[in-house]
PDB file of N, CA and C in Angstrom:
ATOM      1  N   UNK A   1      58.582  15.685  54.751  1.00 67.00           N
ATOM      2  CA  UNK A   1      57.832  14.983  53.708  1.00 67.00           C
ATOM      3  C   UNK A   1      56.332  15.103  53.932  1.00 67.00           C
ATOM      4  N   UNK A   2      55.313  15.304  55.454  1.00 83.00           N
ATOM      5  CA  UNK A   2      54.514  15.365  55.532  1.00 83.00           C
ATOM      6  C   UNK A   2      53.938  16.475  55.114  1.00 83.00           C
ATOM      7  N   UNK A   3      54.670  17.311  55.941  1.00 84.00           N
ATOM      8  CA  UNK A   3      54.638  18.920  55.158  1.00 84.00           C
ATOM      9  C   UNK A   3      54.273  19.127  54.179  1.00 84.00           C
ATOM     10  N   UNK A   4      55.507  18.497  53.145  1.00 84.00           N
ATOM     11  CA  UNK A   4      55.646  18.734  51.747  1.00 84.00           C
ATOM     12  C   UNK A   4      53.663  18.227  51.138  1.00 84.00           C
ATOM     13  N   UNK A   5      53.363  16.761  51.487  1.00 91.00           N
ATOM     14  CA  UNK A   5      52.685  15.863  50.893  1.00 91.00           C
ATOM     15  C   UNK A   5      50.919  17.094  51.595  1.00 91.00           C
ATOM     16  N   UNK A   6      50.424  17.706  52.362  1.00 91.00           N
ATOM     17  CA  UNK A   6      49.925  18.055  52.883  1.00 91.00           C
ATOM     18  C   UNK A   6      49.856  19.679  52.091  1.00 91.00           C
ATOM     19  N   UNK A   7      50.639  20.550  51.734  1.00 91.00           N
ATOM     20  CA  UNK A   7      50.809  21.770  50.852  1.00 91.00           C
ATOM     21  C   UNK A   7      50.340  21.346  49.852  1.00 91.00           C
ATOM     22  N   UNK A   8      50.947  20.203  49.086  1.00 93.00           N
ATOM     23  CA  UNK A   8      50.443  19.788  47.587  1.00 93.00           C
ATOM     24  C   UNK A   8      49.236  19.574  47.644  1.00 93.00           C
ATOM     25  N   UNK A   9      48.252  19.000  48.635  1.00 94.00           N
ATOM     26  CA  UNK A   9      47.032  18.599  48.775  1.00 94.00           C
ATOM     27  C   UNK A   9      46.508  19.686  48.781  1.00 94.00           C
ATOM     28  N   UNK A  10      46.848  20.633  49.509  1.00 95.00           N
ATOM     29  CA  UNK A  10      46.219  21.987  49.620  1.00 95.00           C
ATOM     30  C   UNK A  10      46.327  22.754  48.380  1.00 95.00           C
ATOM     31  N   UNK A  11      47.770  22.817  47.704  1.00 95.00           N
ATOM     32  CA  UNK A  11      47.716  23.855  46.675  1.00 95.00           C
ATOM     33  C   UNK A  11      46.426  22.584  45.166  1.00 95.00           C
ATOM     34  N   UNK A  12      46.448  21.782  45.215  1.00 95.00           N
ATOM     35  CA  UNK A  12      45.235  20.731  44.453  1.00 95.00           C
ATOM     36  C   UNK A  12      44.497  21.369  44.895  1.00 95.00           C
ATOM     37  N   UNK A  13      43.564  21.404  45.771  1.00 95.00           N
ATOM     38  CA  UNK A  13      42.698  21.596  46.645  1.00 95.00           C
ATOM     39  C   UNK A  13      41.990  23.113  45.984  1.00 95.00           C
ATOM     40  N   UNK A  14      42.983  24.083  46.291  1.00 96.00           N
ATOM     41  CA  UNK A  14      42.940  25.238  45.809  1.00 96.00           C
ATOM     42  C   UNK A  14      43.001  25.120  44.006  1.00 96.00           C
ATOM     43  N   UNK A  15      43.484  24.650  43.499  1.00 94.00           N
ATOM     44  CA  UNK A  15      42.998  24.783  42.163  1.00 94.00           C
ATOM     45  C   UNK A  15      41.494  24.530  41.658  1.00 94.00           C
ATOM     46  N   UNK A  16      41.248  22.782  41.931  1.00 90.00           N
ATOM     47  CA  UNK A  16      40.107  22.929  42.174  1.00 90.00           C
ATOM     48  C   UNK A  16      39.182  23.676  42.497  1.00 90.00           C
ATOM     49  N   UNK A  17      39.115  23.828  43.259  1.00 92.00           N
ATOM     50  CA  UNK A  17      38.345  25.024  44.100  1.00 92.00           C
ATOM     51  C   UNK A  17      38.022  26.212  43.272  1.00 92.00           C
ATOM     52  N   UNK A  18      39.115  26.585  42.811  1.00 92.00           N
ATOM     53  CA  UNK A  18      39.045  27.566  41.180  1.00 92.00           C
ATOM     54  C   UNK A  18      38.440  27.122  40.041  1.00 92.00           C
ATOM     55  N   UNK A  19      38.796  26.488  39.835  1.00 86.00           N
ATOM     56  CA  UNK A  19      38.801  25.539  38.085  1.00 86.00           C
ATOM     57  C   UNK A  19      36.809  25.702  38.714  1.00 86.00           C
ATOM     58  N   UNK A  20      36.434  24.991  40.080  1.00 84.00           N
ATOM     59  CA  UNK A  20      35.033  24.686  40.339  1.00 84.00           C
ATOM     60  C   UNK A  20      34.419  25.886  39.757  1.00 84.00           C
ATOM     61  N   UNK A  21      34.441  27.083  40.551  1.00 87.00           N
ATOM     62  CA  UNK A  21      34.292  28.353  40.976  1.00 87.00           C
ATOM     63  C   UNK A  21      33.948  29.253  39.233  1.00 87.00           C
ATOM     64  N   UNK A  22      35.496  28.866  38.798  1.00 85.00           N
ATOM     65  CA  UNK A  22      35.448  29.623  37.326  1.00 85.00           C
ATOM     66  C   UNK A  22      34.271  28.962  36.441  1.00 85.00           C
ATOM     67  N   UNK A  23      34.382  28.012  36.205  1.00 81.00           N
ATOM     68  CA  UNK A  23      33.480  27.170  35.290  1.00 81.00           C
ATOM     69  C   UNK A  23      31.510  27.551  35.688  1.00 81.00           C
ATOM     70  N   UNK A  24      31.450  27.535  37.257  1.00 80.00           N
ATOM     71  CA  UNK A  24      30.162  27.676  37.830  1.00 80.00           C
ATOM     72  C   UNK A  24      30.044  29.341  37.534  1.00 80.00           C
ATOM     73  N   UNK A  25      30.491  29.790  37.076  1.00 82.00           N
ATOM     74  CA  UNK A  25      30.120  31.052  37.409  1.00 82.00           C
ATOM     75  C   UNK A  25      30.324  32.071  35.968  1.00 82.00           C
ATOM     76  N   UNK A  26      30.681  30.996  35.473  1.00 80.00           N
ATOM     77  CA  UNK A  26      31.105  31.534  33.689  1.00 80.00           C
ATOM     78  C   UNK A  26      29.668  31.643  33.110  1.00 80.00           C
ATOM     79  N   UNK A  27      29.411  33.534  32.677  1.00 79.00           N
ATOM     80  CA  UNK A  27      28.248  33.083  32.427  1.00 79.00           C
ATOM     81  C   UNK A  27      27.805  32.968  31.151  1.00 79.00           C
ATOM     82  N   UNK A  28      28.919  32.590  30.205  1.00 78.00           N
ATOM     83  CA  UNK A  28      28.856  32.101  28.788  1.00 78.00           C
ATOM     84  C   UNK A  28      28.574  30.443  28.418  1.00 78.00           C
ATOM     85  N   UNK A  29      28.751  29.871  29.673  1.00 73.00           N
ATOM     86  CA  UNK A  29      28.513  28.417  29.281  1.00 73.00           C
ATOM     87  C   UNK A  29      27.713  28.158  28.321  1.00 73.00           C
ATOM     88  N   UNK A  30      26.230  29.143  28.138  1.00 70.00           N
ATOM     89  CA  UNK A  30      25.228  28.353  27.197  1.00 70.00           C
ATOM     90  C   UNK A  30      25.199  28.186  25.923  1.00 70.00           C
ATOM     91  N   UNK A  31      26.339  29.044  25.900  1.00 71.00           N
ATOM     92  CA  UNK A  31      27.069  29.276  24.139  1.00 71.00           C
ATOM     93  C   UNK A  31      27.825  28.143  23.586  1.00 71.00           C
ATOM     94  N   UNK A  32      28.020  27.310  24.871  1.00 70.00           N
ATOM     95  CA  UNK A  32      29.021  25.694  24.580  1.00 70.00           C
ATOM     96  C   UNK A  32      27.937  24.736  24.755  1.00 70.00           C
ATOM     97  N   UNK A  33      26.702  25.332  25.155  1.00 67.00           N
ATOM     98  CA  UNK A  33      25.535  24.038  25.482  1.00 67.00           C
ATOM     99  C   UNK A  33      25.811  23.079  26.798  1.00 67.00           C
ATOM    100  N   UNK A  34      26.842  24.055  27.716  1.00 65.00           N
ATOM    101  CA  UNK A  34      27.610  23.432  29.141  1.00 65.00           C
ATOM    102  C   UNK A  34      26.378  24.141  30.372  1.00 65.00           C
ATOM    103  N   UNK A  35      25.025  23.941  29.275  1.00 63.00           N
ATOM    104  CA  UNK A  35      24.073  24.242  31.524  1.00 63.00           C
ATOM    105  C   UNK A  35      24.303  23.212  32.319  1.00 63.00           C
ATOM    106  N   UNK A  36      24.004  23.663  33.219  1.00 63.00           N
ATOM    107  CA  UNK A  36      23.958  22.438  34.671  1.00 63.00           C
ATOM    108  C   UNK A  36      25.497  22.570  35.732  1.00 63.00           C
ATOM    109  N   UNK A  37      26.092  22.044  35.139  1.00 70.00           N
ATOM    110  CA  UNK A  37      27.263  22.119  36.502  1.00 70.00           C
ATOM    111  C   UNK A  37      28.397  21.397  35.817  1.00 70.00           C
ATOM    112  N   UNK A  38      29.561  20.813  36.725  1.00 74.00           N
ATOM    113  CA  UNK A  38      30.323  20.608  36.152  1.00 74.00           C
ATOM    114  C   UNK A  38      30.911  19.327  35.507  1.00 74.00           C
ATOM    115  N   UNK A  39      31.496  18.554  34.786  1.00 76.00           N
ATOM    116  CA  UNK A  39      31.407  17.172  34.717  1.00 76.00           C
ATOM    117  C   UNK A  39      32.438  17.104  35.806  1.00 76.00           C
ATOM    118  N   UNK A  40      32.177  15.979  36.424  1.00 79.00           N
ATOM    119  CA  UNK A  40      33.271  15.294  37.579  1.00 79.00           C
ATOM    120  C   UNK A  40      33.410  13.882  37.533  1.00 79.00           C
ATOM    121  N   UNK A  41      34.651  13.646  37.060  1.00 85.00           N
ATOM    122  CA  UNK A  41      36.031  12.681  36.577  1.00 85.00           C
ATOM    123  C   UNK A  41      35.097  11.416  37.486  1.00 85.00           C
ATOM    124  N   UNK A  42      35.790  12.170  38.810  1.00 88.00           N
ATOM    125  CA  UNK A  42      35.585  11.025  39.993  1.00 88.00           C
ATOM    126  C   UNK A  42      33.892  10.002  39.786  1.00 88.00           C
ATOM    127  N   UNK A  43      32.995  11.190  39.365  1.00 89.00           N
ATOM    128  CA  UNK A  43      31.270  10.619  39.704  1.00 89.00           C
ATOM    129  C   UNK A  43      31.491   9.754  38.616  1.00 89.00           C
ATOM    130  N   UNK A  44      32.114   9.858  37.356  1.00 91.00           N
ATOM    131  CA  UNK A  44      31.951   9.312  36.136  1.00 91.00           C
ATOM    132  C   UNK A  44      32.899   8.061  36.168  1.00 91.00           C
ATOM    133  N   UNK A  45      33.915   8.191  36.360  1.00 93.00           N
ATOM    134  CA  UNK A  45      34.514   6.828  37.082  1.00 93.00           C
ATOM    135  C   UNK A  45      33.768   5.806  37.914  1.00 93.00           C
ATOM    136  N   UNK A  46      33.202   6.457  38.883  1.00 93.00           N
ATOM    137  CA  UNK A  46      32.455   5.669  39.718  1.00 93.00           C
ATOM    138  C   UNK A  46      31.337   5.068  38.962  1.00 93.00           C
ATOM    139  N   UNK A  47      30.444   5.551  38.496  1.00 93.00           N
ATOM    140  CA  UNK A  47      29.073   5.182  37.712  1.00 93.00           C
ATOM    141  C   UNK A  47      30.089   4.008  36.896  1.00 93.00           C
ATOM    142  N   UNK A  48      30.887   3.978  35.774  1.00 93.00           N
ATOM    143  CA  UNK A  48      31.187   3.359  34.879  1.00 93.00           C
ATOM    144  C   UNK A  48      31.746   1.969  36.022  1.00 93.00           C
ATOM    145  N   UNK A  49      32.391   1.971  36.758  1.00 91.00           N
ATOM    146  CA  UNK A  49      32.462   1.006  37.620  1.00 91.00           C
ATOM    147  C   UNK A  49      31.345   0.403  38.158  1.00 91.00           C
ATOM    148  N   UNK A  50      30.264   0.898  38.689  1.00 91.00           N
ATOM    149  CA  UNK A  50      28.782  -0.145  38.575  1.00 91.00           C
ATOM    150  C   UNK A  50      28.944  -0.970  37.748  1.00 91.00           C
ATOM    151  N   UNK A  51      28.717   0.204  36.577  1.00 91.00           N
ATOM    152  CA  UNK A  51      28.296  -0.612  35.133  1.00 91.00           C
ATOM    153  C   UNK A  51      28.828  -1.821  35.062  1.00 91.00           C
ATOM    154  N   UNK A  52      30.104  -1.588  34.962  1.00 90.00           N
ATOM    155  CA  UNK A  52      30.647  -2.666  34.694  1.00 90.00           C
ATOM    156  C   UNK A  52      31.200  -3.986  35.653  1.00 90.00           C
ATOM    157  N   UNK A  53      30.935  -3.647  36.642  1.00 87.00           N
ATOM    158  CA  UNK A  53      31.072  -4.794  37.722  1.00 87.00           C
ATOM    159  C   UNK A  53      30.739  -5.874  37.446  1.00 87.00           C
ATOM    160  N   UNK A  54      29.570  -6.568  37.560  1.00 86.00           N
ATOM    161  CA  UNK A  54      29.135  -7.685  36.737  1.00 86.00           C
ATOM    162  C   UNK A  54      30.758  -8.462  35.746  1.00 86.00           C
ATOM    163  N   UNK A  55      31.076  -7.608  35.100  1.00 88.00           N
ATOM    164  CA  UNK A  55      31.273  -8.160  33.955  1.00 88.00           C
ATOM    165  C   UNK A  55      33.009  -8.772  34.471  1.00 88.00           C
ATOM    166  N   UNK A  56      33.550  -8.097  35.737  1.00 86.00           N
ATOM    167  CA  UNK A  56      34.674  -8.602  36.296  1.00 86.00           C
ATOM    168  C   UNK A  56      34.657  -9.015  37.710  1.00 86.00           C
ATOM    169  N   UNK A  57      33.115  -9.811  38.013  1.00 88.00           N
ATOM    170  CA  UNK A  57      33.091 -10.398  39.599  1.00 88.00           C
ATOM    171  C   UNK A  57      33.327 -11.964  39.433  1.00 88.00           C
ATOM    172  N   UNK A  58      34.440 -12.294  39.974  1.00 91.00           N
ATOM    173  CA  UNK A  58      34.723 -13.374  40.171  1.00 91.00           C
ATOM    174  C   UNK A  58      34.415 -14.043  41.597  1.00 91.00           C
ATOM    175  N   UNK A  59      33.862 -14.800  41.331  1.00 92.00           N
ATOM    176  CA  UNK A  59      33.250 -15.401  42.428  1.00 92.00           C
ATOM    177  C   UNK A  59      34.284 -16.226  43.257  1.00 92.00           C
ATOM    178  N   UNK A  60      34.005 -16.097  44.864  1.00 96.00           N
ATOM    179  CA  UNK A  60      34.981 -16.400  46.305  1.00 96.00           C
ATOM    180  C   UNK A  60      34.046 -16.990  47.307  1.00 96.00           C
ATOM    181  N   UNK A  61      34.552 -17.697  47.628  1.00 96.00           N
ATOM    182  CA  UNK A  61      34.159 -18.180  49.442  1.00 96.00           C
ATOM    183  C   UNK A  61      33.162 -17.345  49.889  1.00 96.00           C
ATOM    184  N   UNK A  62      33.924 -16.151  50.230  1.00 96.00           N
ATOM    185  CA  UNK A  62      33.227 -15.518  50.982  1.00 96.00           C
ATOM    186  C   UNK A  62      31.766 -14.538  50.130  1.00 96.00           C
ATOM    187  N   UNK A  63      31.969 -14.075  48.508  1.00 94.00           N
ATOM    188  CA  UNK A  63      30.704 -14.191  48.290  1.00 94.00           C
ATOM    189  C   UNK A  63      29.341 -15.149  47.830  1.00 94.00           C
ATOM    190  N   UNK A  64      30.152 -16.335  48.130  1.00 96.00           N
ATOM    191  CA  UNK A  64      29.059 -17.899  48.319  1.00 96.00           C
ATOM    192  C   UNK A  64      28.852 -17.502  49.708  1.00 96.00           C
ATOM    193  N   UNK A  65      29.275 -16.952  50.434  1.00 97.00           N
ATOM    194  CA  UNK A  65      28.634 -17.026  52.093  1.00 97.00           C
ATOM    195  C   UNK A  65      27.702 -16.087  52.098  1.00 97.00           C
ATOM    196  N   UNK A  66      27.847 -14.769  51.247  1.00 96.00           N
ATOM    197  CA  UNK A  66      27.040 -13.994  51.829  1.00 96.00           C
ATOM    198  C   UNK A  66      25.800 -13.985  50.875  1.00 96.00           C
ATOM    199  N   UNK A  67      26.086 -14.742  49.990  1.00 95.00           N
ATOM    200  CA  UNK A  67      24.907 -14.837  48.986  1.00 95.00           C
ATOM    201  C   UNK A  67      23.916 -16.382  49.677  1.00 95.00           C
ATOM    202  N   UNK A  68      24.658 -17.218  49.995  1.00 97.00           N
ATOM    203  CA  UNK A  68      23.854 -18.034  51.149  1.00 97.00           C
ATOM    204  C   UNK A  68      23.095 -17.748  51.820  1.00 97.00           C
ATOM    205  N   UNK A  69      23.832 -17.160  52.591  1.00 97.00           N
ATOM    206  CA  UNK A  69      23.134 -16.415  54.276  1.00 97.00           C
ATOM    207  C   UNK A  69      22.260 -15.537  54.235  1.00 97.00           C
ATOM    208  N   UNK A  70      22.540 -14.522  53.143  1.00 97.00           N
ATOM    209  CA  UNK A  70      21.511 -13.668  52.711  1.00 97.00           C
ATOM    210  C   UNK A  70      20.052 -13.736  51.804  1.00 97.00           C
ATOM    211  N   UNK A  71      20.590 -14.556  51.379  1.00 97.00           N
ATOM    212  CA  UNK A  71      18.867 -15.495  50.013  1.00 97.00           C
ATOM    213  C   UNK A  71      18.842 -16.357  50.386  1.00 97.00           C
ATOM    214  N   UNK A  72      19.165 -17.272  50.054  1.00 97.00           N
ATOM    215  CA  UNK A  72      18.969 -18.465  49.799  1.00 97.00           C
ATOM    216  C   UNK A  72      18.521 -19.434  51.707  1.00 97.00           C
ATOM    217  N   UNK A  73      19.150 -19.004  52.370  1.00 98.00           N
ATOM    218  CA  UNK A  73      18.882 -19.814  53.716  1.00 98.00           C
ATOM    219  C   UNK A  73      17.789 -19.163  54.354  1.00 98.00           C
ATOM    220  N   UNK A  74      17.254 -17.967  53.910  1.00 98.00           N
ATOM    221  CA  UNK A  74      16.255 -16.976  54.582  1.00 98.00           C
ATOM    222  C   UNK A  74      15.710 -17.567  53.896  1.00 98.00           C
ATOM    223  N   UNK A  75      15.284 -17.804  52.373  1.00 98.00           N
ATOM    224  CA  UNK A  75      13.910 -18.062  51.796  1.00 98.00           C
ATOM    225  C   UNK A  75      13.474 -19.087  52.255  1.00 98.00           C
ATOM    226  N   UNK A  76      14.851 -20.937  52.253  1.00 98.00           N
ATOM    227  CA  UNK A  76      14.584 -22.025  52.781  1.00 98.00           C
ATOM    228  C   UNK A  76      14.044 -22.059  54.258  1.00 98.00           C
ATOM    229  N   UNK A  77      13.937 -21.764  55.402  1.00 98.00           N
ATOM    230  CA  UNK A  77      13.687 -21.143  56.336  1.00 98.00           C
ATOM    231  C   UNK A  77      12.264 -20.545  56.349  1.00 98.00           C
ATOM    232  N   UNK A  78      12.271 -19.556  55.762  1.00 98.00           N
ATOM    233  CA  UNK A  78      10.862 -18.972  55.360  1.00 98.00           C
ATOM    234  C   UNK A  78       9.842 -20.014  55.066  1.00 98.00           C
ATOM    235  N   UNK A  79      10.330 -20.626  53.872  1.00 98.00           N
ATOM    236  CA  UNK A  79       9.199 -21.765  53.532  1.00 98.00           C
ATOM    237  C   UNK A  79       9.039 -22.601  54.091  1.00 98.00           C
ATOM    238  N   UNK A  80      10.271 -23.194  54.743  1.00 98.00           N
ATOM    239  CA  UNK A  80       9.881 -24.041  56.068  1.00 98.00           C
ATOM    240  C   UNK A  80       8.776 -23.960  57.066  1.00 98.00           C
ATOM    241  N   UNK A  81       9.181 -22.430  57.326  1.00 98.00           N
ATOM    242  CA  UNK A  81       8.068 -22.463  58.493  1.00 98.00           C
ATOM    243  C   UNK A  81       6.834 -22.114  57.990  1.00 98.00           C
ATOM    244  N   UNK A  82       6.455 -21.612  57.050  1.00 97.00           N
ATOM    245  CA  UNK A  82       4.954 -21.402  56.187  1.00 97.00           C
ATOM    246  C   UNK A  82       4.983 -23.062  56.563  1.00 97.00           C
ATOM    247  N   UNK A  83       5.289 -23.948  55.554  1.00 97.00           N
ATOM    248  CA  UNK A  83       4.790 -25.136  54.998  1.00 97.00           C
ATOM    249  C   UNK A  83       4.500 -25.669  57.050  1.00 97.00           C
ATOM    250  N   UNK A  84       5.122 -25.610  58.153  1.00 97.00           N
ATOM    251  CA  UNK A  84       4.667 -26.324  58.818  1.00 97.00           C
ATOM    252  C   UNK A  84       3.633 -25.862  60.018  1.00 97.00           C
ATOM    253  N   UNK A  85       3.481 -24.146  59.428  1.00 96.00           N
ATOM    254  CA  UNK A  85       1.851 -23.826  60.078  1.00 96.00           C
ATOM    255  C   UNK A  85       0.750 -23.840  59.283  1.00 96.00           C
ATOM    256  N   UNK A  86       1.123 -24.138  57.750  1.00 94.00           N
ATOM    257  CA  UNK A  86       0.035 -24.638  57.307  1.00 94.00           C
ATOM    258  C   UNK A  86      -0.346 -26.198  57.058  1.00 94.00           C
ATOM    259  N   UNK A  87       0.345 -27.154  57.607  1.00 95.00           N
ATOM    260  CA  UNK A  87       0.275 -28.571  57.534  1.00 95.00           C
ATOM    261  C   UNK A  87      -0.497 -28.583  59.471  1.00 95.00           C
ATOM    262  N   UNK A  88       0.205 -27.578  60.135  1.00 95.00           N
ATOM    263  CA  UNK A  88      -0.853 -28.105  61.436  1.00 95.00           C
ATOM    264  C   UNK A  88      -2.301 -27.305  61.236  1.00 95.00           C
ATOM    265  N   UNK A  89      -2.466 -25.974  60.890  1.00 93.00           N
ATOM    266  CA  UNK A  89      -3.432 -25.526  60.696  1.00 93.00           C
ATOM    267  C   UNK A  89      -4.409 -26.950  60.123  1.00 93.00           C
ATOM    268  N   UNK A  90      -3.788 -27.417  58.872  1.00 92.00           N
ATOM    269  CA  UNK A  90      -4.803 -28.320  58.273  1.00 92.00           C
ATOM    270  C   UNK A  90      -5.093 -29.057  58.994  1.00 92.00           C
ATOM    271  N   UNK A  91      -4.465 -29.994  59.703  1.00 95.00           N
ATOM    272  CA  UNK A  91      -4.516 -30.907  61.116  1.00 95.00           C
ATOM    273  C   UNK A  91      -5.499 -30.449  61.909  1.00 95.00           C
ATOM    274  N   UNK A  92      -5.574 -28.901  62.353  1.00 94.00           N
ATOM    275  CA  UNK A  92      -6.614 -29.196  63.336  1.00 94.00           C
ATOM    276  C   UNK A  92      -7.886 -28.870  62.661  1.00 94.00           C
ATOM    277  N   UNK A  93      -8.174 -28.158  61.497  1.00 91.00           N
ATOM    278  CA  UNK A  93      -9.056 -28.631  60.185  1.00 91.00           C
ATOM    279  C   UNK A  93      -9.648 -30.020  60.522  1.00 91.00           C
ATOM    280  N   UNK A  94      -9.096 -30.586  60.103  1.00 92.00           N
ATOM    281  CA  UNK A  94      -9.048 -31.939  59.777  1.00 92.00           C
ATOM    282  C   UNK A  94      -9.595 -32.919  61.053  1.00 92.00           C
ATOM    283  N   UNK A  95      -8.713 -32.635  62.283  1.00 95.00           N
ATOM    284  CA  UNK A  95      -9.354 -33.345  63.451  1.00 95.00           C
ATOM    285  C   UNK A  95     -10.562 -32.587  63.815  1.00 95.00           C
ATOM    286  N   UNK A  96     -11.151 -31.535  63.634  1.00 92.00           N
ATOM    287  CA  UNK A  96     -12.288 -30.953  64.379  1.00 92.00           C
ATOM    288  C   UNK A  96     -12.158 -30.174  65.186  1.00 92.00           C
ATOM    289  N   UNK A  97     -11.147 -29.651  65.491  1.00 94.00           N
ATOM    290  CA  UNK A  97     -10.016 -28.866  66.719  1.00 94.00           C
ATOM    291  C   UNK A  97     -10.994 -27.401  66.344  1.00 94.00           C
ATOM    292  N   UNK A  98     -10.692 -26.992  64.771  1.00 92.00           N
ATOM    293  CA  UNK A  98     -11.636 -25.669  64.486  1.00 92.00           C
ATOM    294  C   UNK A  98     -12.825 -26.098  63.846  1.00 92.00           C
ATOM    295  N   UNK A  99     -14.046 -25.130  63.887  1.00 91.00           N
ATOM    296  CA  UNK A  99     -15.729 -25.038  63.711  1.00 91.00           C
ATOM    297  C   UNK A  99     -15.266 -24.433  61.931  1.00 91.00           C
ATOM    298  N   UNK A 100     -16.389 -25.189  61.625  1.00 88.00           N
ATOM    299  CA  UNK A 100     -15.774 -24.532  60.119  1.00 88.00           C
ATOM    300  C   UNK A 100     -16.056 -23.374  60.139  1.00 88.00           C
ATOM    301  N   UNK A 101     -16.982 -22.398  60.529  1.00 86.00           N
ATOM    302  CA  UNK A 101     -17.076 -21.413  60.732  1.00 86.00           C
ATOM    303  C   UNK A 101     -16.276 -20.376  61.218  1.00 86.00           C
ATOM    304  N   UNK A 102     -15.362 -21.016  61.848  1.00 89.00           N
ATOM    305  CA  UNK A 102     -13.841 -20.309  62.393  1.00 89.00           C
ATOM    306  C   UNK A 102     -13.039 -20.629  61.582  1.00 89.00           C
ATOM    307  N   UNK A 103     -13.078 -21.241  60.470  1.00 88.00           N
ATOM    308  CA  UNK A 103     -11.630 -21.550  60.008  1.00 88.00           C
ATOM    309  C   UNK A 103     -11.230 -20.183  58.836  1.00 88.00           C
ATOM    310  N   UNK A 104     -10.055 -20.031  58.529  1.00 84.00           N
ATOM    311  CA  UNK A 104      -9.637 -19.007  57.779  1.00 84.00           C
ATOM    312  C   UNK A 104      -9.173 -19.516  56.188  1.00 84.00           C
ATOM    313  N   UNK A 105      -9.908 -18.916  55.626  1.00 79.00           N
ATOM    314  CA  UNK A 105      -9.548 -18.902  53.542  1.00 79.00           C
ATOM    315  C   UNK A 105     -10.660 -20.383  53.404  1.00 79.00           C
ATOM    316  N   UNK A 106     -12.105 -20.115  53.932  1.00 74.00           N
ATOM    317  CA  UNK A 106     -12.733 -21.079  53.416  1.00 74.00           C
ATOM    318  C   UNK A 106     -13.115 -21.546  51.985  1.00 74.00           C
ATOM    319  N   UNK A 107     -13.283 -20.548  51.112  1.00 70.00           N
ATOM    320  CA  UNK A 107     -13.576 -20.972  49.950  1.00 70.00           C
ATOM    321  C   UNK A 107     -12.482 -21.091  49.152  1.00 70.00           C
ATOM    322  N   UNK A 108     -11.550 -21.207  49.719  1.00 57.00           N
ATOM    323  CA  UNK A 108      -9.863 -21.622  48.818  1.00 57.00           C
ATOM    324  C   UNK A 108      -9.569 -23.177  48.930  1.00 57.00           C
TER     325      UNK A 108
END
């Protein structure tokens, strides 16, 4: 059966390979308005599946986790730590710690 399943792949394989070959090398294509190469099933399947993803993602656990972990807890995080080097920055502003002359974004 492996045999068998492994020949068939090959004799596919080999058609292809033809069908590729004949079509690329036909040099009447421009008479069908067929320049460029060949259409392929598989690329065009695939693209149309992008497309349409969106329109059949049902939302799971696990893409609430990775949409969490990935946005949303990085940005919260992020702003966290902005908001609490710019609340001490102001602090030492504020106590005299920096010369105004040293301080950074004075006219803001």
């Amino acid at each position: 059966e492996n045999k068998m399943s492994q020949q068939e792949k090959a004799a596919r394989r080999a058609a292809l390979r033809n069908e590729y070959w004949r079509t690329m090398t036909n040099p009447h294509n421009h008479l069908r308005g067929e320049s460029g190469g060949v259409f392929d099933t598989g690329l065009a399947r695939f693209q149309a599946m992008r497309v349409n993803h969106y329109e059949h993602f049902k939302p799971t656990g696990r893409s609430f986790k990775i949409g969490l972990f990935t946005v949303v807890i990085p940005i919260i995080v992020y702003a966290k730590m902005m908001k609490n080097e710019r609340d001490q920055r102001e602090q030492q502003y504020r106590t005299g710690q920096v010369a105004y002359a040293d301080r950074r974004f004075k006219f803001i």
